[in-house]
Short mmCIF file of C-alpha atoms in Angstrom, two decimals:
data_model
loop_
_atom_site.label_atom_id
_atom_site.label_comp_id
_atom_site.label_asym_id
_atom_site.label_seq_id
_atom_site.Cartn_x
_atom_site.Cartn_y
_atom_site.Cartn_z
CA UNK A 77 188.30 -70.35 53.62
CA UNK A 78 186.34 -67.30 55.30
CA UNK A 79 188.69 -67.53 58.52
CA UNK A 80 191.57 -67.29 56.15
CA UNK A 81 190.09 -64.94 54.41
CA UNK A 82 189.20 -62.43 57.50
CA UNK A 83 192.83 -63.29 58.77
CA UNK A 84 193.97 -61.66 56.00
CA UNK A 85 191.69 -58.66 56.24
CA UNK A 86 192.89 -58.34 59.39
CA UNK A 87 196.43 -58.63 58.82
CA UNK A 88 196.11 -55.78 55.82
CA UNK A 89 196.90 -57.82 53.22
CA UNK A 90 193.18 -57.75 51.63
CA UNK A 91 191.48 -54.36 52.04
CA UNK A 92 188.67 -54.04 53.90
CA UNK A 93 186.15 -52.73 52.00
CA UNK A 94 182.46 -52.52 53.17
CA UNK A 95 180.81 -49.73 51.75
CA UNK A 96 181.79 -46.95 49.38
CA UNK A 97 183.46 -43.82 50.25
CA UNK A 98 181.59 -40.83 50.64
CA UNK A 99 183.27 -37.73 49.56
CA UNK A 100 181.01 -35.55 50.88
CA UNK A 101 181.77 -36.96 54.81
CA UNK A 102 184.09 -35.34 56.69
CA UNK A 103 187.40 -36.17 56.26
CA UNK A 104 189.88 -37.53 58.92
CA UNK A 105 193.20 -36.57 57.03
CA UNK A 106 192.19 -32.94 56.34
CA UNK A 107 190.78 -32.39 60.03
CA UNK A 108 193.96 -33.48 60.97
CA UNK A 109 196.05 -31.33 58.63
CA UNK A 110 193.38 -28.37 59.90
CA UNK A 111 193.82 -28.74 63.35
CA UNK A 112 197.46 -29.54 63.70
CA UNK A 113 198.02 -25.72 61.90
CA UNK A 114 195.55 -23.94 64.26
CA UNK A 115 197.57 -25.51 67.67
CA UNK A 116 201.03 -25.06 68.23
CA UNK A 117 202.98 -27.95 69.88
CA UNK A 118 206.21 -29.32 70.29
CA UNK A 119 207.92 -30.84 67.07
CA UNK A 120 208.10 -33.94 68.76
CA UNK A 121 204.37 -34.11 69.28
CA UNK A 122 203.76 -33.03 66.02
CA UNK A 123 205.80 -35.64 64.69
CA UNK A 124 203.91 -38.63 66.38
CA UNK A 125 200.81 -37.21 64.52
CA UNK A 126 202.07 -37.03 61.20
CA UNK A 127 203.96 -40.57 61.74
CA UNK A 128 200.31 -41.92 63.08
CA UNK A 129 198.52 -40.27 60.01
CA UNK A 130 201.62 -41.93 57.13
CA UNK A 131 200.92 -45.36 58.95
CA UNK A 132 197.04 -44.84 58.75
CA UNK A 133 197.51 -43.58 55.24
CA UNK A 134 199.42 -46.78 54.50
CA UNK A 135 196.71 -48.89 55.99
CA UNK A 136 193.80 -47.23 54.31
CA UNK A 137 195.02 -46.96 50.83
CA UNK A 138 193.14 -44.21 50.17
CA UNK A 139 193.24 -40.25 50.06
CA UNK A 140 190.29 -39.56 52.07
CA UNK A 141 189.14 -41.43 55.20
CA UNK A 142 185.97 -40.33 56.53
CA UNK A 143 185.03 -40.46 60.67
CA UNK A 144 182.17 -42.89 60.19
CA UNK A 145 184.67 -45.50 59.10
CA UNK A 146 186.93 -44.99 61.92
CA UNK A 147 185.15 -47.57 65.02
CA UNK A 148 186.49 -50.32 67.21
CA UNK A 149 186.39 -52.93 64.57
CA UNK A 150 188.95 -50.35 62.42
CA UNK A 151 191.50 -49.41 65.34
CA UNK A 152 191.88 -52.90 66.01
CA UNK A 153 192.71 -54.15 62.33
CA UNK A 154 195.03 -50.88 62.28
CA UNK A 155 196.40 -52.43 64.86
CA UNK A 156 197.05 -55.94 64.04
CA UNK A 157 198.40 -54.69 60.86
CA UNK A 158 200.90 -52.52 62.50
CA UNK A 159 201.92 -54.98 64.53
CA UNK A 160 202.39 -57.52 61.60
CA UNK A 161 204.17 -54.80 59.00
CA UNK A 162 207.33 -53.94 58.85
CA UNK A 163 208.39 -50.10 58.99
CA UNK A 164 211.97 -49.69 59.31
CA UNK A 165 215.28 -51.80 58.88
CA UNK A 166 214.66 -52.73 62.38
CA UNK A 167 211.73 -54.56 61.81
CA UNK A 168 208.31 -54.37 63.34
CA UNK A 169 207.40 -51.09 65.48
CA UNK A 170 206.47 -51.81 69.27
CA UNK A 171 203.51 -52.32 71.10
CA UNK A 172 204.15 -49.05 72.64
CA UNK A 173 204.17 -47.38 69.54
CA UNK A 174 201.47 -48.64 68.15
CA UNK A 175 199.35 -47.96 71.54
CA UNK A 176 200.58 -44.43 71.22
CA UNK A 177 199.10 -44.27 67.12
CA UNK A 178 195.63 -45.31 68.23
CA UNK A 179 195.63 -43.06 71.36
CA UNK A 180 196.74 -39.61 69.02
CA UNK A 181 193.52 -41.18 66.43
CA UNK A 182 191.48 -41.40 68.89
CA UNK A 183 192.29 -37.95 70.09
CA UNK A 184 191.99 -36.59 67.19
CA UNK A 185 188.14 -37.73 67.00
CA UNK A 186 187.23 -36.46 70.35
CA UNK A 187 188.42 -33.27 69.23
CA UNK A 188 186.39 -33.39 66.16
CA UNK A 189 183.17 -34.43 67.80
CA UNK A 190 183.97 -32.02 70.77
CA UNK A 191 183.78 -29.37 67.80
CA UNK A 192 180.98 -30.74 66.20
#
């Protein structure tokens, strides 16, 4: 029953919940919104951010998603759920893709930790 039970975890149908949220950390969705005004880029780059943070959004089920829940352990369920959830009419998105969401995350985090 508990490998069932983490399968599902991991697959996103159960959330993952392991501590409470703490509205006071810093939050991963308004860095993002923050940071993505003060640099220009092209629209296409832009794009794969916002499409990165709806599918993260998704995955979280939450409004605020602070940096000290975002680890290994995380990308990797983000992952597997991607992989197993349908987005479009077309089905599942690719391995490419999803490669792609984690790398623009992870970005994202070395840019806040670069800026403290």
């Amino acid at each position: 029953m508990l490998y069932e039970r983490q399968r599902l975890v991991d697959m996103g149908i159960i959330p993952y919940v392991d501590d409470k949220i703490d509205l006071d950390a810093e939050d991963f969705f308004a860095y993002l919104q923050g940071w993505l005004g003060k640099n220009r880029y092209a629209k296409s780059t832009v794009s794969s951010y916002y499409m990165a943070e709806g599918r993260l959004r998704k995955f979280c089920k939450a409004q605020v998603l602070p940096f000290s829940k975002i680890n290994n352990d995380f990308l990797k369920r983000f992952e597997i759920w991607c992989g197993e959830t349908p987005f479009t009419m077309r089905g599942k998105i690719s391995q490419v893709t999803i490669n792609k969401m984690i790398a623009n995350i992870e970005f994202i985090c070395y840019q806040a930790l670069n800026e403290g």
